[in-house]
mmCIF file of C-alpha atoms in Angstrom:
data_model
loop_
_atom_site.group_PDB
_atom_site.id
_atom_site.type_symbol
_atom_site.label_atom_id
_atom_site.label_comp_id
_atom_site.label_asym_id
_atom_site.label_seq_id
_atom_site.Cartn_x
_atom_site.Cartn_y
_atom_site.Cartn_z
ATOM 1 C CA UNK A 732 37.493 -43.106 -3.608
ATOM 2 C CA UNK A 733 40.345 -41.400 -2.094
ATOM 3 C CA UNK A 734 42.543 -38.114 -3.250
ATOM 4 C CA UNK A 735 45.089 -39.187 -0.721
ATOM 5 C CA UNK A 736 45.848 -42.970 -2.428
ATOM 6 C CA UNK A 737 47.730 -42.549 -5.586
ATOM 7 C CA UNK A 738 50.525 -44.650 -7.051
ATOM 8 C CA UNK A 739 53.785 -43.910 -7.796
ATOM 9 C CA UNK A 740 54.182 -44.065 -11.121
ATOM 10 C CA UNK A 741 51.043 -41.394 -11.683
ATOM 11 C CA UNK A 742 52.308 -39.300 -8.725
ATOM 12 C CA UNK A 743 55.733 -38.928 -10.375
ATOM 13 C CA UNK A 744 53.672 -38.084 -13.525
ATOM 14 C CA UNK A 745 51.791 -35.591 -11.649
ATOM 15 C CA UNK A 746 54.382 -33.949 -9.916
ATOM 16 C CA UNK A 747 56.255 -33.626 -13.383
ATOM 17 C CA UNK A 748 53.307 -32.182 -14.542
ATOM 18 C CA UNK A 749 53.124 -29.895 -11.468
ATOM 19 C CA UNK A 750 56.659 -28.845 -11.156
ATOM 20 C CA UNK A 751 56.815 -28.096 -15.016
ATOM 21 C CA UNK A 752 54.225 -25.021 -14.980
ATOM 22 C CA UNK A 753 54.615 -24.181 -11.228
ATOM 23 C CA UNK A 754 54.920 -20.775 -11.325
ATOM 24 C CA UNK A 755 51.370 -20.464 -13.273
ATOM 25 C CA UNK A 756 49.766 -23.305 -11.719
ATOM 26 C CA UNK A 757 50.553 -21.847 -7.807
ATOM 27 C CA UNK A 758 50.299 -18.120 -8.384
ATOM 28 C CA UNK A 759 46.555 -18.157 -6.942
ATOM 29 C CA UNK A 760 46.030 -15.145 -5.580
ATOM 30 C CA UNK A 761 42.770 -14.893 -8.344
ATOM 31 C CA UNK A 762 41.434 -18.215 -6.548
ATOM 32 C CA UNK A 763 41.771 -16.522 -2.856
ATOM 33 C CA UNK A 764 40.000 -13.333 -4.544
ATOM 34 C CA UNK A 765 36.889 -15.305 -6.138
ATOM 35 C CA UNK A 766 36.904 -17.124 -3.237
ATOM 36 C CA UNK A 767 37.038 -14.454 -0.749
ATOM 37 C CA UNK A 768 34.013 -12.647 -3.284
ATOM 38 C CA UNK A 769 32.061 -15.952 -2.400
ATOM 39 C CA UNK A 770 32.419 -15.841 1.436
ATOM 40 C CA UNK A 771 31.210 -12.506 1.253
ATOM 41 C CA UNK A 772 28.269 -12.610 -1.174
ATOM 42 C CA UNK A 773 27.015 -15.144 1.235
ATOM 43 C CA UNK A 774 27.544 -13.728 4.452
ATOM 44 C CA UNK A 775 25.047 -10.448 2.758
ATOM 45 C CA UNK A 776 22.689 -11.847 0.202
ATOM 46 C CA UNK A 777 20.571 -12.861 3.601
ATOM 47 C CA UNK A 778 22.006 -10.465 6.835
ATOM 48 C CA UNK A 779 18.726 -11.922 8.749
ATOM 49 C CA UNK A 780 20.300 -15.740 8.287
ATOM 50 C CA UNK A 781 21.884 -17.028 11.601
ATOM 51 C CA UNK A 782 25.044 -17.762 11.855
ATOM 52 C CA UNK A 783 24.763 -20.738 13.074
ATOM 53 C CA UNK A 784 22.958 -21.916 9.633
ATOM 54 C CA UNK A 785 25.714 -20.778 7.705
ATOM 55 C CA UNK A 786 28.225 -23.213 9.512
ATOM 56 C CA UNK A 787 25.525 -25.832 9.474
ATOM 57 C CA UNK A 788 25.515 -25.536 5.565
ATOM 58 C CA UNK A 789 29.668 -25.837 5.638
ATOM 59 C CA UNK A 790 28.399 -29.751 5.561
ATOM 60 C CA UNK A 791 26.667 -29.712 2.706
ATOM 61 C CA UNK A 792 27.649 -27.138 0.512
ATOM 62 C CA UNK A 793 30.759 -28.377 -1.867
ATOM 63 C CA UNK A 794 31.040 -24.684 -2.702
ATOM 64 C CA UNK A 795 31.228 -23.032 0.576
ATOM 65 C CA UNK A 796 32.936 -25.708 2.188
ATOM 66 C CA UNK A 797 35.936 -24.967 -0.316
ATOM 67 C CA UNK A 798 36.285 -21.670 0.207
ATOM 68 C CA UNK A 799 36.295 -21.374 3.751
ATOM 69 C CA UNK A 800 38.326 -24.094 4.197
ATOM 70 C CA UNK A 801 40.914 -22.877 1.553
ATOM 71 C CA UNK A 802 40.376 -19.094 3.285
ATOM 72 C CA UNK A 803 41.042 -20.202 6.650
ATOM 73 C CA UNK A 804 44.355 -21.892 5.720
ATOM 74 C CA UNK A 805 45.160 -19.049 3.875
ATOM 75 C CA UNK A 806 48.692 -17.149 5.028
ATOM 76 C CA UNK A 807 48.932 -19.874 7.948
ATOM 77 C CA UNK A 808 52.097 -20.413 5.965
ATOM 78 C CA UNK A 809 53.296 -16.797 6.892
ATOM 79 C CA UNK A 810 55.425 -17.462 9.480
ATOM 80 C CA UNK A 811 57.362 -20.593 7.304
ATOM 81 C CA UNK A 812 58.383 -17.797 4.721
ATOM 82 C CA UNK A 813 59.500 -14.812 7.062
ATOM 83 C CA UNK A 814 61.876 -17.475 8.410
ATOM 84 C CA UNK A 815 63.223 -18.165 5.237
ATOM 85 C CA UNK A 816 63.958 -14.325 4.723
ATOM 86 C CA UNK A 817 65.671 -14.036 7.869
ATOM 87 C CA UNK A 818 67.629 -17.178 7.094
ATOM 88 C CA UNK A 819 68.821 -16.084 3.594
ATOM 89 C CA UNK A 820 68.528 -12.322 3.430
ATOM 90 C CA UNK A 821 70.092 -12.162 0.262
ATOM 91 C CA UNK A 822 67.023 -11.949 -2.898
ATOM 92 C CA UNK A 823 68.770 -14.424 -5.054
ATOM 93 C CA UNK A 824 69.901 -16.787 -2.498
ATOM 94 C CA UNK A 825 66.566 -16.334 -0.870
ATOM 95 C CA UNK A 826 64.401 -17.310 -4.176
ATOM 96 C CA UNK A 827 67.271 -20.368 -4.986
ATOM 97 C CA UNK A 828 66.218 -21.720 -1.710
ATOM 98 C CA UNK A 829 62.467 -21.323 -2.142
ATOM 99 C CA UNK A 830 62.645 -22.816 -5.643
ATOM 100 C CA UNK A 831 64.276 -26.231 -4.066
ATOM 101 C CA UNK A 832 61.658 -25.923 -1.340
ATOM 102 C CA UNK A 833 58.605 -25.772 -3.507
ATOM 103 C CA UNK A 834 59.784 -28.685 -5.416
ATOM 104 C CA UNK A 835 60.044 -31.019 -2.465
ATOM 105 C CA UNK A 836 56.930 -29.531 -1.340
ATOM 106 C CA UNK A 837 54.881 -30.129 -4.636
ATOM 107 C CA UNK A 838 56.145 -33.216 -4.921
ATOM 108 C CA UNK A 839 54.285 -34.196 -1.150
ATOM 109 C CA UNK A 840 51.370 -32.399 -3.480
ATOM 110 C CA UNK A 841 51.653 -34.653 -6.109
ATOM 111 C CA UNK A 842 50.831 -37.456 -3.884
ATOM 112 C CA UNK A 843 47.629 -36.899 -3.468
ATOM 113 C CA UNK A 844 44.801 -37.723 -5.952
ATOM 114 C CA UNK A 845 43.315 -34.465 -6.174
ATOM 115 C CA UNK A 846 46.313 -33.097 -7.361
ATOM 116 C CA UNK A 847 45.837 -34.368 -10.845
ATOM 117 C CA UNK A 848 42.935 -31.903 -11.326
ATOM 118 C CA UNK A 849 44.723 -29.122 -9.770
ATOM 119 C CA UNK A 850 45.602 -28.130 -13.649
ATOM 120 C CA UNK A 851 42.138 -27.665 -14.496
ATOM 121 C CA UNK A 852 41.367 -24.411 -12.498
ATOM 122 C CA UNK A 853 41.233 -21.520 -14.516
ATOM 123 C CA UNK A 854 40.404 -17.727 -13.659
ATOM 124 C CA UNK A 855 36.659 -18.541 -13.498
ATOM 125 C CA UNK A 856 33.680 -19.333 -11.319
ATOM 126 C CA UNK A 857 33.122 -22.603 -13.441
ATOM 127 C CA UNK A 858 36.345 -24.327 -12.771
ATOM 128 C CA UNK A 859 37.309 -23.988 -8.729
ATOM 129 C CA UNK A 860 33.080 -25.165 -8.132
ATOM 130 C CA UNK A 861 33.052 -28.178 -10.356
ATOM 131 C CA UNK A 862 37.208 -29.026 -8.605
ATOM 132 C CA UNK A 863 35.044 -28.378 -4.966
ATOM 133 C CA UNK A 864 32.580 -31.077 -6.104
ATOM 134 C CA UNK A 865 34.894 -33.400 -6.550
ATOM 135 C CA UNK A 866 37.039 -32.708 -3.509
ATOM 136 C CA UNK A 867 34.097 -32.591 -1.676
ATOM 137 C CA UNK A 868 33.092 -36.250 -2.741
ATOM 138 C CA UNK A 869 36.006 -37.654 -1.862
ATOM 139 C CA UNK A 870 36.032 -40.019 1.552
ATOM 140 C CA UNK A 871 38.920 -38.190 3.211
ATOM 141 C CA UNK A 872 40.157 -38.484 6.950
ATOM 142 C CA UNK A 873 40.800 -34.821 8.525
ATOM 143 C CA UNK A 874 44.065 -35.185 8.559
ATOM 144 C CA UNK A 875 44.355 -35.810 4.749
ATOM 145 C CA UNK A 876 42.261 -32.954 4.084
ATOM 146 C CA UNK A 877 44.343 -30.590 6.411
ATOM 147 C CA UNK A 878 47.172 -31.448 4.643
ATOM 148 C CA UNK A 879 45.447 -30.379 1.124
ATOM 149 C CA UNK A 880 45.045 -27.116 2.197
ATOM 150 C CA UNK A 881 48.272 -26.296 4.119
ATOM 151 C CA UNK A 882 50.477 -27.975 1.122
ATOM 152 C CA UNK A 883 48.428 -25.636 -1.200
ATOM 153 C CA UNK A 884 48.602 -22.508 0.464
ATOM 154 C CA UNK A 885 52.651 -23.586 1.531
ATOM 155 C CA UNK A 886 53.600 -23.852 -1.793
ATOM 156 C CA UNK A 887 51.268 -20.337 -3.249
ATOM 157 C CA UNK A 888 53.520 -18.641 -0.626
ATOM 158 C CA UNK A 889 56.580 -20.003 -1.685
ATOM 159 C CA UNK A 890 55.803 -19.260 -5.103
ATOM 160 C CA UNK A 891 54.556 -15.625 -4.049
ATOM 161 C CA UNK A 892 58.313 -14.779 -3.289
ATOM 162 C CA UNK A 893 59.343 -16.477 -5.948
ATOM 163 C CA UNK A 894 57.796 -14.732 -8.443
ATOM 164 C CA UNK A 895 58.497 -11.208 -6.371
ATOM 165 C CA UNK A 896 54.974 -10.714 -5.602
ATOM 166 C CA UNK A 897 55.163 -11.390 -1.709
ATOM 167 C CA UNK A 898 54.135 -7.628 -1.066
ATOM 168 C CA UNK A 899 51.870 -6.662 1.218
ATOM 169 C CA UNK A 900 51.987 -9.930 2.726
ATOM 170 C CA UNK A 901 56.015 -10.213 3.611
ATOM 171 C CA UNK A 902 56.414 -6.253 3.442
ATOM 172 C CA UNK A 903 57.288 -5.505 7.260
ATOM 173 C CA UNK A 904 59.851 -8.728 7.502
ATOM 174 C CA UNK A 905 61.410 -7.488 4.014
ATOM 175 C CA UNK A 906 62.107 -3.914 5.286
ATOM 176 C CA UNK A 907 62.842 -5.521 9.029
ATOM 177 C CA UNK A 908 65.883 -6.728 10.330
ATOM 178 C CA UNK A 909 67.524 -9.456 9.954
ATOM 179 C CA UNK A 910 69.510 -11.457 12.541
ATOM 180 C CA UNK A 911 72.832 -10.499 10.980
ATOM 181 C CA UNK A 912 71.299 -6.886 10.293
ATOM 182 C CA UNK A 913 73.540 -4.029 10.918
ATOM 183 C CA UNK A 914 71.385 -2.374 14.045
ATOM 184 C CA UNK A 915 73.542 1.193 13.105
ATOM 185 C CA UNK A 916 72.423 1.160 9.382
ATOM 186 C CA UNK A 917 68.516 -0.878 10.230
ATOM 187 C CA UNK A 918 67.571 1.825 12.172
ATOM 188 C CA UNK A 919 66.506 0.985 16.342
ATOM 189 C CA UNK A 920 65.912 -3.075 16.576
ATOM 190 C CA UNK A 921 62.907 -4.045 16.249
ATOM 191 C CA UNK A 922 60.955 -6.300 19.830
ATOM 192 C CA UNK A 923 61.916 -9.863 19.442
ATOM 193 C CA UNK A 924 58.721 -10.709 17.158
ATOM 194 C CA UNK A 925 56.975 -8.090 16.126
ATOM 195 C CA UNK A 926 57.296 -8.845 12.547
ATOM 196 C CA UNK A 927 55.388 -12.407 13.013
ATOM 197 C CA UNK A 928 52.792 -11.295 15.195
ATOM 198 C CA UNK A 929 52.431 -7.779 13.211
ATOM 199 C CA UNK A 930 51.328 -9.970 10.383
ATOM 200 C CA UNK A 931 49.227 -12.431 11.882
ATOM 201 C CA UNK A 932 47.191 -9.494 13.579
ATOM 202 C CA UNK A 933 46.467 -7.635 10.452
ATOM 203 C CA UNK A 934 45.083 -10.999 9.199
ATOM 204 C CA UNK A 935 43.548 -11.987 11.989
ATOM 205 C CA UNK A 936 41.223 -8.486 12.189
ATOM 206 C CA UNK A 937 40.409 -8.364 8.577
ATOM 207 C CA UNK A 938 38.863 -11.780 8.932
ATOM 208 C CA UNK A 939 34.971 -11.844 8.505
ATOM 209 C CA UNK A 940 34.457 -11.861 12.269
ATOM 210 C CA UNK A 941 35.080 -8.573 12.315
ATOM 211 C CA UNK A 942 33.218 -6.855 9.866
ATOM 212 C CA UNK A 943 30.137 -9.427 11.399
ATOM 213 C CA UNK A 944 30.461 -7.894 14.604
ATOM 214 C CA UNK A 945 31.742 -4.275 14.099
ATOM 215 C CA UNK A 946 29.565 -1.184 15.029
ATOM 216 C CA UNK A 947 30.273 0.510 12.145
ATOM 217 C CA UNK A 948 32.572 -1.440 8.985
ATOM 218 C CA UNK A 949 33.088 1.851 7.015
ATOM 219 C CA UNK A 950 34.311 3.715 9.927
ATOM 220 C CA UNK A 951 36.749 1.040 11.080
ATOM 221 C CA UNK A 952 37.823 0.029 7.830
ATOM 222 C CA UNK A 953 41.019 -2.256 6.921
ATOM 223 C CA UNK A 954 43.560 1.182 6.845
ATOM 224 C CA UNK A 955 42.095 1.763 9.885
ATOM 225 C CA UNK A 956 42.858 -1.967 11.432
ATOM 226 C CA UNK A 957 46.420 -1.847 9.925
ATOM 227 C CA UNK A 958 47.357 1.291 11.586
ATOM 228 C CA UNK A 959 45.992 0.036 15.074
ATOM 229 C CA UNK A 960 48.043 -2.981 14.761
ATOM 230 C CA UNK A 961 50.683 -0.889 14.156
ATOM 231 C CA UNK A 962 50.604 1.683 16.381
ATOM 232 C CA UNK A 963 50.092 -0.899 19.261
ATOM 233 C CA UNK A 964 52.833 -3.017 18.404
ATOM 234 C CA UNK A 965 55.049 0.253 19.235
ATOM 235 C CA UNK A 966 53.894 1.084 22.274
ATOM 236 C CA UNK A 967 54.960 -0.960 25.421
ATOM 237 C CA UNK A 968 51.816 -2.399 25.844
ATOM 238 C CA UNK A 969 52.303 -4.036 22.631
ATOM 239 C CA UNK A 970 55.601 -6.227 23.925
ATOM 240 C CA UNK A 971 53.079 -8.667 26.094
ATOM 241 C CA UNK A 972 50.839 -8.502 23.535
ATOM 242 C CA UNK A 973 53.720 -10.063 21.447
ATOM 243 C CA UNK A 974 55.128 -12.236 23.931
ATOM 244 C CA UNK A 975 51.885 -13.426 24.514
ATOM 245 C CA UNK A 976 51.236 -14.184 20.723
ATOM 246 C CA UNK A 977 54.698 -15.831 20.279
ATOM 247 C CA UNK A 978 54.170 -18.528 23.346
ATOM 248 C CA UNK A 979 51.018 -21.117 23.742
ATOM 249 C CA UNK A 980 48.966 -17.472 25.052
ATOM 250 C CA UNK A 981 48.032 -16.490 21.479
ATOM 251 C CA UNK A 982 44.451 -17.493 21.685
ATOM 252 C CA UNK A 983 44.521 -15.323 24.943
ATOM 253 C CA UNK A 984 45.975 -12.270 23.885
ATOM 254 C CA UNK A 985 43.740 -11.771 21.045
ATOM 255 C CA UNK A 986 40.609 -12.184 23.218
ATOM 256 C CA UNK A 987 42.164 -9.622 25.796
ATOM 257 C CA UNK A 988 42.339 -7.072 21.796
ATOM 258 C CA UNK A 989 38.771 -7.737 21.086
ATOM 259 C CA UNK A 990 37.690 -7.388 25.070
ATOM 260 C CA UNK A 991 39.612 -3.632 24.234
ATOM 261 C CA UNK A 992 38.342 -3.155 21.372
ATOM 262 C CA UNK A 993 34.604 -4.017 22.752
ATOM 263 C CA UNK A 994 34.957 -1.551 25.365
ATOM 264 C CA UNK A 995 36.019 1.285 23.565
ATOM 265 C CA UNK A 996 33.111 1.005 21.359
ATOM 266 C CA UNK A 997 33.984 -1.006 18.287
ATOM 267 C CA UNK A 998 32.045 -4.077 19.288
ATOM 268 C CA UNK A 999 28.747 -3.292 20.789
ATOM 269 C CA UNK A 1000 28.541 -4.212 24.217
ATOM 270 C CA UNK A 1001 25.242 -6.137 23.495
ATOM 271 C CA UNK A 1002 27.108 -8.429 21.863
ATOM 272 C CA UNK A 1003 27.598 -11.460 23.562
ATOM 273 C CA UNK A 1004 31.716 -12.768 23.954
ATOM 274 C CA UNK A 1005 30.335 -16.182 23.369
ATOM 275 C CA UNK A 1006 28.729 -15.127 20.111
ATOM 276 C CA UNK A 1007 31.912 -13.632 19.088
ATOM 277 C CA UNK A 1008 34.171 -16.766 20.166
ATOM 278 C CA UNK A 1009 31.842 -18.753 18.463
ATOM 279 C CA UNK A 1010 31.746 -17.186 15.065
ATOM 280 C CA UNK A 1011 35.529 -16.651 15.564
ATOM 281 C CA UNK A 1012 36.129 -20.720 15.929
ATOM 282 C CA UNK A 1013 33.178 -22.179 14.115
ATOM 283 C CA UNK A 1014 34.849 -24.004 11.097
ATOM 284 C CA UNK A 1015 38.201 -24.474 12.836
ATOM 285 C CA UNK A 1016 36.805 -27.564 15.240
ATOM 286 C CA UNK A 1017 38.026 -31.206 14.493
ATOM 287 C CA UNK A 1018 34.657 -32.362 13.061
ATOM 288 C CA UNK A 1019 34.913 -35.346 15.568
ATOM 289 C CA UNK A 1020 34.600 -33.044 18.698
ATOM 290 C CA UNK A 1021 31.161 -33.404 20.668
ATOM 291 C CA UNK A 1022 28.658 -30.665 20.635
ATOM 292 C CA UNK A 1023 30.225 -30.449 24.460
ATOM 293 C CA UNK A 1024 33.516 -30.149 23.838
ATOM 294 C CA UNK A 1025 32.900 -27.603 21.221
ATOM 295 C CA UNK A 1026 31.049 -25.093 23.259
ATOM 296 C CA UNK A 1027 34.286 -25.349 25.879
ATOM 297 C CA UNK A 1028 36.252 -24.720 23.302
ATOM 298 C CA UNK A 1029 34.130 -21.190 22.490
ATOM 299 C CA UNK A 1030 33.733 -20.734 26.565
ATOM 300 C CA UNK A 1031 37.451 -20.541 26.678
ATOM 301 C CA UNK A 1032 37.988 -18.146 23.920
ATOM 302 C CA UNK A 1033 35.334 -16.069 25.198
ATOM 303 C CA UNK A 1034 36.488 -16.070 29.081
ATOM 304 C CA UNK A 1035 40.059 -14.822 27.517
ATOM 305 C CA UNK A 1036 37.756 -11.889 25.691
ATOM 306 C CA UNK A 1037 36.619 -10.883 29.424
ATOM 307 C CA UNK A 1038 40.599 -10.672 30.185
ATOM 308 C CA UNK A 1039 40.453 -7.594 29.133
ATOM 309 C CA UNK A 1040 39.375 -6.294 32.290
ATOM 310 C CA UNK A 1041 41.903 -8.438 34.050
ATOM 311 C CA UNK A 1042 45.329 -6.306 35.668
ATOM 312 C CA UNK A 1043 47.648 -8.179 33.534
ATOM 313 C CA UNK A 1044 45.753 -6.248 30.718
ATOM 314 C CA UNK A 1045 45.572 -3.092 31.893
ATOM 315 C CA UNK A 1046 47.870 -0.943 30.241
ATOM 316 C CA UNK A 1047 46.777 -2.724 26.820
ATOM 317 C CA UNK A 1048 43.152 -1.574 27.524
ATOM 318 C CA UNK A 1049 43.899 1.610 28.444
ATOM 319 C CA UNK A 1050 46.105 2.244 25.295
ATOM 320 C CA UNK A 1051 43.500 1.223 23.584
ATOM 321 C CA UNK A 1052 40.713 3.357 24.674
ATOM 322 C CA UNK A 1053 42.736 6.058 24.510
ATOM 323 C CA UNK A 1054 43.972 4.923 20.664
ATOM 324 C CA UNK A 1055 40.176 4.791 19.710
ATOM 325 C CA UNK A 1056 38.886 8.081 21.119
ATOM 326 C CA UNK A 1057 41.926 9.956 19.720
ATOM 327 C CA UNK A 1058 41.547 8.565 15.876
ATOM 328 C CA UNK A 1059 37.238 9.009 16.556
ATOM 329 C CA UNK A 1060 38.393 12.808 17.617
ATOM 330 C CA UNK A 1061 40.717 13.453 14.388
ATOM 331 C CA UNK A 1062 37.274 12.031 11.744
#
């Protein structure tokens, strides 16, 4: 059985179907908020669990496979959509656009089988765990499944703007500028970039590596993540951060942020980077990567956490440490 073989006579059914009650049907955001309850109800019903076991049981659990799977895809769509703003700055031409772009998008949707259950998940626990069993039955190549969860959270952003509730998501690139922004009336331009990588910061700190590995999660709460983000963006340490995180050195300049971040106190120091790495990129392998090629894969992210230290970092780390001690010295 296979949710990626359907015929075309019941996909054009099911995209009809889709299509029809879109705007209900892809307006989410109480799935990502159940689901992101889940995650976190089992990272602290049992704090003395590994780690380890709890990506071991990704494998086997239908439930907890779901939702991290769906959570990890979740906003990768984010750049897409603040390309689409820039393109068509204009609300209603903006939303016109969007609207013919979800339909071609629900229609690549519509072709798979699992898509003809997508209408039964309602605002419950009941519904999203029985449609996890079944996906999670399924015989599905990676590929296939990748493409489940980036068409779904694709079209939930698409339909986010849509429906005018893109905020706080799309916030920063709908006050921005534009390319064909009036720089006199915008205010002073903004570095080539910062609105992308603003965004995929904020996301990328309040994921649940952080709070796993954070000294102290009420002191350095999400306000308090946002505000670093922004603050370093602004500063000129923040331009290589965001030239870095626009070119193939993403994975590298957010090590060299937690390395900071480690050293100023916010990560203990008896934390291993490899344990961090790890956490940070379990669930993300290709499941048919060796056991070998797997722990490179977590070397390498940690060795770019020890970058830190490294010149080209140096005015990054010691913005930082100065950032943190000021903000601990104004509690």
């Amino acid at each position: 059985m296979s949710f990626s073989n359907i015929n075309t006579l019941s996909s054009q059914r099911s995209y009809e179907r889709l299509q029809m009650d879109a705007d209900r049907l892809f307006d989410i955001g109480w799935l990502i908020r159940r689901l992101t309850w889940e995650i976190h109800e089992r990272f602290t019903s049992d704090e003395q669990r590994p780690w380890q076991q709890f990506f071991r049981d990704l494998r086997s659990d239908h439930e907890l496979w779901f939702a991290w799977e769906m959570l990890h895809a979740h906003t990768q769509s984010l750049r897409k959509i603040i390309d689409w703003q820039q393109l068509f700055p204009d609300r209603n031409q903006l939303v016109s656009q969007l609207q013919e772009e979800r339909e071609q998008q629900i229609r690549e949707f519509s072709r798979l089988m699992i898509s003809k259950r997508w209408d039964t998940l309602k605002d419950d626990d009941t519904s999203w765990r029985k449609f996890a069993k079944v996906m999670f039955s399924l015989k599905e190549s990676n590929q296939t499944t990748e493409q489940f969860f980036e068409l779904t959270d694709y079209i939930y952003m698409l339909t986010l703007v849509i429906l005018g509730k893109e905020s706080p998501y799309f916030t920063d690139a709908a006050d921005g500028c534009s390319p064909s922004a009036d720089s006199s009336d915008a205010g002073e331009a903004l570095y080539p970039g910062t609105i992308e990588v603003r965004a995929e910061l904020k996301l990328f700190l309040k994921e649940p590596w952080f709070d796993k590995f954070c000294v102290d999660k009420k002191r350095y709460h999400k306000e308090w993540r946002d505000a670093f983000v922004n603050d370093m963006l602004e500063s000129e340490a923040g331009r290589k951060v965001i030239d870095d995180c626009m070119s193939t050195r993403n994975q590298k300049a957010k090590g060299a942020i937690i390395g900071c971040l480690k050293k100023a106190g916010v990560f203990s120091e008896k934390t291993s980077n490899l344990s961090i790495a790890a956490f940070i990129l379990q669930g993300q392998h290709d499941t048919n990567l060796t056991d070998k090629e797997i722990m490179k894969k977590n070397k390498t992210l940690s060795s770019y956490i020890g970058n830190y230290a490294k010149p080209e970092y140096s005015s990054l780390r010691y913005w930082v440490l100065e950032w943190v001690a000021k903000k601990q010295a104004e509690e």
